[in-house]
């Protein structure tokens, strides 16, 4: 009761939720196999001062705080810990500034990615990071997990667009990091440190984001391959020749069939791999022709370029439907997110297929092929204990495969609860010790998102 009364003293009535039936709905994100506790309260602040009040109260009473966005994450990073304050930033959703000269936007953390993208488009500008959940995920969540998206092969990930931040620390202090200028190297790069920290170092309350001029409408093509080796070879040829597609995506046979079953899109189910490429250059048709020739040289059985933007969007929609289509195959799905060197992409796909066969499971794979970021999606029925066990084992086997191939356990989904044991394996004991030391500087009481990352 002391916690609730102290919180209430500095918050408007509608910002504090204590009804268990309501607060329980904020307990977890979209991850499977990730424990979640019961929140003591949920706070939905609208101002920086309200966030500071929450953190000062939490520090005084030694209560853990779990920052949240839209909870579209799949690693358990936004899951509540027992007796915590869930700090949901979704009401802080203002776009404060769009500057076409300096090519920046200043936003609050609750701004939806797609809302920002459309707003800057009106100024002839472009915010490239576009996670598949871009219609619902927030900029704050994107910053917390260092989110990626389909266009990373050309434009990069969220970290490359965050110029500066305003962050409320665990004790309620407000700090500013970074800059709003095109250049700036003053001091340590604390901005990059907060990006991808999953709310474990501070609460982002404002972000200054870099923008680019809006590119021409992209044009896409699809290439069909009879083997993962040929598809992997095509990706290597495309990148080695110096091409910079705006998108280079891959779908395996399982993904293709799932999308067809859900959306009747008429994708070729006899092929092993579909490779989707797009260019937003002044002459995309010429670029697609060059890439198409490379695909044919690698063994593509068919290359089909789109005739216009509408047909291109239809091709890309098939890729965007992969996750929801595979979700329909079984009651639950483990979403892996292993990034490997591009040269190892074929080995990763072949290994995932072998793991699926060994564990007698359906595992569909889609990938941001241009940057080696694969998403093996393990489908299973949690009501079947043996199948659930096999799903967990397959998930771990995929992670181990990624590390053996010189990759990393997560390219864009973050660590959260789901991959914390694997992060320790990737970092090693010394790396984990350094991470814990850094956290202790920013959060000496360990109240910010405890139990996540490591």
PDB file of C-alpha atoms in Angstrom, residues 193-370:
ATOM      1  CA  UNK A 193      25.038   1.879 -25.120  1.00  0.00           C
ATOM      2  CA  UNK A 194      21.354   2.479 -24.407  1.00  0.00           C
ATOM      3  CA  UNK A 195      20.265   1.170 -27.819  1.00  0.00           C
ATOM      4  CA  UNK A 196      19.678  -2.548 -27.378  1.00  0.00           C
ATOM      5  CA  UNK A 197      19.926  -2.425 -23.571  1.00  0.00           C
ATOM      6  CA  UNK A 198      16.294  -3.604 -23.196  1.00  0.00           C
ATOM      7  CA  UNK A 199      15.423  -1.122 -20.457  1.00  0.00           C
ATOM      8  CA  UNK A 200      18.157  -2.387 -18.153  1.00  0.00           C
ATOM      9  CA  UNK A 201      20.134   0.880 -17.952  1.00  0.00           C
ATOM     10  CA  UNK A 202      17.485   3.610 -18.044  1.00  0.00           C
ATOM     11  CA  UNK A 203      14.104   4.657 -19.405  1.00  0.00           C
ATOM     12  CA  UNK A 204      14.192   6.390 -22.776  1.00  0.00           C
ATOM     13  CA  UNK A 205      11.758   9.323 -22.748  1.00  0.00           C
ATOM     14  CA  UNK A 206      12.816  11.157 -25.915  1.00  0.00           C
ATOM     15  CA  UNK A 207      14.808  10.263 -29.018  1.00  0.00           C
ATOM     16  CA  UNK A 208      16.430  12.293 -31.771  1.00  0.00           C
ATOM     17  CA  UNK A 209      16.390  10.196 -34.935  1.00  0.00           C
ATOM     18  CA  UNK A 210      18.230  10.609 -38.221  1.00  0.00           C
ATOM     19  CA  UNK A 211      16.179  10.707 -41.402  1.00  0.00           C
ATOM     20  CA  UNK A 212      17.016  10.205 -45.070  1.00  0.00           C
ATOM     21  CA  UNK A 213      15.517  11.661 -48.236  1.00  0.00           C
ATOM     22  CA  UNK A 214      12.612   9.541 -49.379  1.00  0.00           C
ATOM     23  CA  UNK A 215      13.858   7.116 -52.056  1.00  0.00           C
ATOM     24  CA  UNK A 216      12.098   6.307 -55.325  1.00  0.00           C
ATOM     25  CA  UNK A 217       9.421   3.602 -55.306  1.00  0.00           C
ATOM     26  CA  UNK A 218      11.121   0.225 -55.181  1.00  0.00           C
ATOM     27  CA  UNK A 219      10.688  -2.512 -57.759  1.00  0.00           C
ATOM     28  CA  UNK A 220      10.975  -6.178 -56.823  1.00  0.00           C
ATOM     29  CA  UNK A 221      11.652  -9.597 -58.347  1.00  0.00           C
ATOM     30  CA  UNK A 222      11.476 -13.196 -57.217  1.00  0.00           C
ATOM     31  CA  UNK A 223      13.866 -16.019 -58.056  1.00  0.00           C
ATOM     32  CA  UNK A 224      13.139 -19.724 -57.537  1.00  0.00           C
ATOM     33  CA  UNK A 225      15.825 -22.202 -56.493  1.00  0.00           C
ATOM     34  CA  UNK A 226      15.915 -25.973 -56.230  1.00  0.00           C
ATOM     35  CA  UNK A 227      18.336 -26.013 -53.299  1.00  0.00           C
ATOM     36  CA  UNK A 228      19.493 -23.885 -50.398  1.00  0.00           C
ATOM     37  CA  UNK A 229      23.055 -24.149 -51.712  1.00  0.00           C
ATOM     38  CA  UNK A 230      22.092 -22.426 -54.965  1.00  0.00           C
ATOM     39  CA  UNK A 231      20.102 -19.739 -53.153  1.00  0.00           C
ATOM     40  CA  UNK A 232      23.007 -19.084 -50.773  1.00  0.00           C
ATOM     41  CA  UNK A 233      25.375 -18.883 -53.753  1.00  0.00           C
ATOM     42  CA  UNK A 234      23.099 -16.311 -55.393  1.00  0.00           C
ATOM     43  CA  UNK A 235      23.145 -14.119 -52.279  1.00  0.00           C
ATOM     44  CA  UNK A 236      26.944 -14.280 -52.193  1.00  0.00           C
ATOM     45  CA  UNK A 237      27.189 -13.381 -55.896  1.00  0.00           C
ATOM     46  CA  UNK A 238      24.838 -10.420 -55.489  1.00  0.00           C
ATOM     47  CA  UNK A 239      26.765  -8.959 -52.585  1.00  0.00           C
ATOM     48  CA  UNK A 240      30.206  -9.728 -54.023  1.00  0.00           C
ATOM     49  CA  UNK A 241      29.302  -7.890 -57.237  1.00  0.00           C
ATOM     50  CA  UNK A 242      28.648  -4.742 -55.207  1.00  0.00           C
ATOM     51  CA  UNK A 243      24.886  -4.553 -55.613  1.00  0.00           C
ATOM     52  CA  UNK A 244      22.960  -2.760 -52.875  1.00  0.00           C
ATOM     53  CA  UNK A 245      19.353  -3.919 -52.972  1.00  0.00           C
ATOM     54  CA  UNK A 246      16.844  -2.168 -50.760  1.00  0.00           C
ATOM     55  CA  UNK A 247      15.639  -5.612 -49.771  1.00  0.00           C
ATOM     56  CA  UNK A 248      16.963  -9.163 -50.168  1.00  0.00           C
ATOM     57  CA  UNK A 249      14.711 -11.719 -48.485  1.00  0.00           C
ATOM     58  CA  UNK A 250      14.382 -15.484 -48.485  1.00  0.00           C
ATOM     59  CA  UNK A 251      11.607 -17.997 -47.830  1.00  0.00           C
ATOM     60  CA  UNK A 252      12.016 -21.779 -47.610  1.00  0.00           C
ATOM     61  CA  UNK A 253       9.520 -24.368 -48.879  1.00  0.00           C
ATOM     62  CA  UNK A 254       7.769 -24.718 -45.505  1.00  0.00           C
ATOM     63  CA  UNK A 255       7.191 -20.960 -45.341  1.00  0.00           C
ATOM     64  CA  UNK A 256       5.952 -20.847 -48.934  1.00  0.00           C
ATOM     65  CA  UNK A 257       3.396 -23.574 -48.331  1.00  0.00           C
ATOM     66  CA  UNK A 258       2.199 -21.957 -45.112  1.00  0.00           C
ATOM     67  CA  UNK A 259       1.644 -18.609 -46.833  1.00  0.00           C
ATOM     68  CA  UNK A 260      -0.215 -20.280 -49.680  1.00  0.00           C
ATOM     69  CA  UNK A 261      -2.448 -22.148 -47.244  1.00  0.00           C
ATOM     70  CA  UNK A 262      -3.346 -18.963 -45.409  1.00  0.00           C
ATOM     71  CA  UNK A 263      -3.579 -16.426 -48.230  1.00  0.00           C
ATOM     72  CA  UNK A 264      -3.877 -18.463 -51.447  1.00  0.00           C
ATOM     73  CA  UNK A 265      -1.110 -16.417 -53.059  1.00  0.00           C
ATOM     74  CA  UNK A 266      -0.151 -19.028 -55.651  1.00  0.00           C
ATOM     75  CA  UNK A 267       3.514 -19.190 -54.694  1.00  0.00           C
ATOM     76  CA  UNK A 268       5.421 -22.099 -56.295  1.00  0.00           C
ATOM     77  CA  UNK A 269       5.313 -24.922 -53.737  1.00  0.00           C
ATOM     78  CA  UNK A 270       7.686 -27.213 -55.658  1.00  0.00           C
ATOM     79  CA  UNK A 271      10.661 -24.879 -55.206  1.00  0.00           C
ATOM     80  CA  UNK A 272      13.001 -25.175 -52.210  1.00  0.00           C
ATOM     81  CA  UNK A 273      13.753 -21.471 -51.778  1.00  0.00           C
ATOM     82  CA  UNK A 274      12.305 -18.191 -52.985  1.00  0.00           C
ATOM     83  CA  UNK A 275      14.670 -15.222 -53.067  1.00  0.00           C
ATOM     84  CA  UNK A 276      13.060 -11.774 -53.149  1.00  0.00           C
ATOM     85  CA  UNK A 277      15.114  -8.768 -54.217  1.00  0.00           C
ATOM     86  CA  UNK A 278      14.116  -5.124 -54.576  1.00  0.00           C
ATOM     87  CA  UNK A 279      15.826  -1.897 -55.629  1.00  0.00           C
ATOM     88  CA  UNK A 280      14.810   1.704 -54.994  1.00  0.00           C
ATOM     89  CA  UNK A 281      17.422   3.165 -57.353  1.00  0.00           C
ATOM     90  CA  UNK A 282      16.724   5.576 -60.234  1.00  0.00           C
ATOM     91  CA  UNK A 283      16.683   2.593 -62.644  1.00  0.00           C
ATOM     92  CA  UNK A 284      15.492  -0.401 -60.608  1.00  0.00           C
ATOM     93  CA  UNK A 285      14.616  -2.477 -63.680  1.00  0.00           C
ATOM     94  CA  UNK A 286      18.248  -2.472 -64.803  1.00  0.00           C
ATOM     95  CA  UNK A 287      19.458  -3.440 -61.333  1.00  0.00           C
ATOM     96  CA  UNK A 288      16.928  -6.257 -61.138  1.00  0.00           C
ATOM     97  CA  UNK A 289      18.015  -7.532 -64.554  1.00  0.00           C
ATOM     98  CA  UNK A 290      21.632  -7.681 -63.377  1.00  0.00           C
ATOM     99  CA  UNK A 291      20.697  -9.461 -60.162  1.00  0.00           C
ATOM    100  CA  UNK A 292      18.384 -11.794 -62.062  1.00  0.00           C
ATOM    101  CA  UNK A 293      21.301 -12.824 -64.288  1.00  0.00           C
ATOM    102  CA  UNK A 294      23.376 -13.598 -61.190  1.00  0.00           C
ATOM    103  CA  UNK A 295      20.545 -15.708 -59.804  1.00  0.00           C
ATOM    104  CA  UNK A 296      20.327 -17.664 -63.058  1.00  0.00           C
ATOM    105  CA  UNK A 297      24.095 -18.193 -63.005  1.00  0.00           C
ATOM    106  CA  UNK A 298      23.736 -19.606 -59.479  1.00  0.00           C
ATOM    107  CA  UNK A 299      21.080 -22.068 -60.637  1.00  0.00           C
ATOM    108  CA  UNK A 300      17.729 -20.301 -60.358  1.00  0.00           C
ATOM    109  CA  UNK A 301      15.019 -22.231 -62.182  1.00  0.00           C
ATOM    110  CA  UNK A 302      12.952 -19.102 -62.765  1.00  0.00           C
ATOM    111  CA  UNK A 303      13.369 -15.354 -62.292  1.00  0.00           C
ATOM    112  CA  UNK A 304      10.246 -13.175 -62.355  1.00  0.00           C
ATOM    113  CA  UNK A 305      10.575  -9.381 -62.102  1.00  0.00           C
ATOM    114  CA  UNK A 306       7.559  -7.321 -61.086  1.00  0.00           C
ATOM    115  CA  UNK A 307       6.138  -4.978 -63.701  1.00  0.00           C
ATOM    116  CA  UNK A 308       5.148  -2.209 -61.326  1.00  0.00           C
ATOM    117  CA  UNK A 309       4.962  -1.071 -57.701  1.00  0.00           C
ATOM    118  CA  UNK A 310       1.659  -2.859 -57.053  1.00  0.00           C
ATOM    119  CA  UNK A 311       3.044  -6.211 -58.199  1.00  0.00           C
ATOM    120  CA  UNK A 312       6.190  -5.576 -56.166  1.00  0.00           C
ATOM    121  CA  UNK A 313       4.141  -4.972 -53.046  1.00  0.00           C
ATOM    122  CA  UNK A 314       2.272  -8.232 -53.634  1.00  0.00           C
ATOM    123  CA  UNK A 315       5.567 -10.132 -53.693  1.00  0.00           C
ATOM    124  CA  UNK A 316       6.758  -8.449 -50.517  1.00  0.00           C
ATOM    125  CA  UNK A 317       3.433  -9.102 -48.815  1.00  0.00           C
ATOM    126  CA  UNK A 318       4.097 -12.821 -49.173  1.00  0.00           C
ATOM    127  CA  UNK A 319       7.278 -12.426 -47.157  1.00  0.00           C
ATOM    128  CA  UNK A 320       5.547 -10.302 -44.496  1.00  0.00           C
ATOM    129  CA  UNK A 321       2.895 -13.011 -44.066  1.00  0.00           C
ATOM    130  CA  UNK A 322       5.422 -15.710 -43.174  1.00  0.00           C
ATOM    131  CA  UNK A 323       5.177 -15.324 -39.393  1.00  0.00           C
ATOM    132  CA  UNK A 324       1.362 -15.304 -39.148  1.00  0.00           C
ATOM    133  CA  UNK A 325       1.107 -18.129 -41.713  1.00  0.00           C
ATOM    134  CA  UNK A 326       3.438 -20.428 -39.797  1.00  0.00           C
ATOM    135  CA  UNK A 327       1.639 -19.574 -36.550  1.00  0.00           C
ATOM    136  CA  UNK A 328      -1.459 -21.244 -37.986  1.00  0.00           C
ATOM    137  CA  UNK A 329       0.292 -24.601 -38.383  1.00  0.00           C
ATOM    138  CA  UNK A 330       0.538 -25.292 -34.656  1.00  0.00           C
ATOM    139  CA  UNK A 331      -0.822 -23.713 -31.437  1.00  0.00           C
ATOM    140  CA  UNK A 332       2.586 -22.219 -30.557  1.00  0.00           C
ATOM    141  CA  UNK A 333       5.792 -21.097 -32.244  1.00  0.00           C
ATOM    142  CA  UNK A 334       9.341 -20.390 -31.061  1.00  0.00           C
ATOM    143  CA  UNK A 335      10.803 -17.579 -33.128  1.00  0.00           C
ATOM    144  CA  UNK A 336      14.542 -17.892 -33.501  1.00  0.00           C
ATOM    145  CA  UNK A 337      16.686 -14.986 -34.660  1.00  0.00           C
ATOM    146  CA  UNK A 338      20.201 -16.133 -35.540  1.00  0.00           C
ATOM    147  CA  UNK A 339      22.466 -13.980 -37.684  1.00  0.00           C
ATOM    148  CA  UNK A 340      25.371 -15.600 -39.542  1.00  0.00           C
ATOM    149  CA  UNK A 341      27.925 -14.350 -42.070  1.00  0.00           C
ATOM    150  CA  UNK A 342      26.345 -14.214 -45.527  1.00  0.00           C
ATOM    151  CA  UNK A 343      28.817 -16.848 -46.702  1.00  0.00           C
ATOM    152  CA  UNK A 344      27.306 -19.258 -44.148  1.00  0.00           C
ATOM    153  CA  UNK A 345      23.666 -18.645 -45.040  1.00  0.00           C
ATOM    154  CA  UNK A 346      23.252 -21.891 -46.994  1.00  0.00           C
ATOM    155  CA  UNK A 347      24.855 -23.883 -44.173  1.00  0.00           C
ATOM    156  CA  UNK A 348      22.463 -22.283 -41.690  1.00  0.00           C
ATOM    157  CA  UNK A 349      19.420 -23.173 -43.788  1.00  0.00           C
ATOM    158  CA  UNK A 350      20.590 -26.730 -44.399  1.00  0.00           C
ATOM    159  CA  UNK A 351      21.368 -27.139 -40.705  1.00  0.00           C
ATOM    160  CA  UNK A 352      17.924 -25.903 -39.674  1.00  0.00           C
ATOM    161  CA  UNK A 353      16.310 -28.419 -42.057  1.00  0.00           C
ATOM    162  CA  UNK A 354      18.391 -31.218 -40.572  1.00  0.00           C
ATOM    163  CA  UNK A 355      17.387 -30.161 -37.046  1.00  0.00           C
ATOM    164  CA  UNK A 356      13.717 -30.190 -38.069  1.00  0.00           C
ATOM    165  CA  UNK A 357      14.071 -33.735 -39.399  1.00  0.00           C
ATOM    166  CA  UNK A 358      16.041 -34.946 -36.387  1.00  0.00           C
ATOM    167  CA  UNK A 359      13.425 -33.627 -33.936  1.00  0.00           C
ATOM    168  CA  UNK A 360      10.405 -34.503 -36.128  1.00  0.00           C
ATOM    169  CA  UNK A 361       9.137 -30.912 -36.144  1.00  0.00           C
ATOM    170  CA  UNK A 362       7.901 -28.340 -38.607  1.00  0.00           C
ATOM    171  CA  UNK A 363      10.485 -25.544 -38.817  1.00  0.00           C
ATOM    172  CA  UNK A 364       9.951 -22.848 -41.417  1.00  0.00           C
ATOM    173  CA  UNK A 365      12.768 -20.463 -42.249  1.00  0.00           C
ATOM    174  CA  UNK A 366      12.570 -16.943 -43.587  1.00  0.00           C
ATOM    175  CA  UNK A 367      15.551 -14.643 -43.637  1.00  0.00           C
ATOM    176  CA  UNK A 368      16.854 -11.169 -44.250  1.00  0.00           C
ATOM    177  CA  UNK A 369      19.257 -12.824 -46.649  1.00  0.00           C
ATOM    178  CA  UNK A 370      21.191  -9.674 -47.467  1.00  0.00           C
TER     179      UNK A 370
END
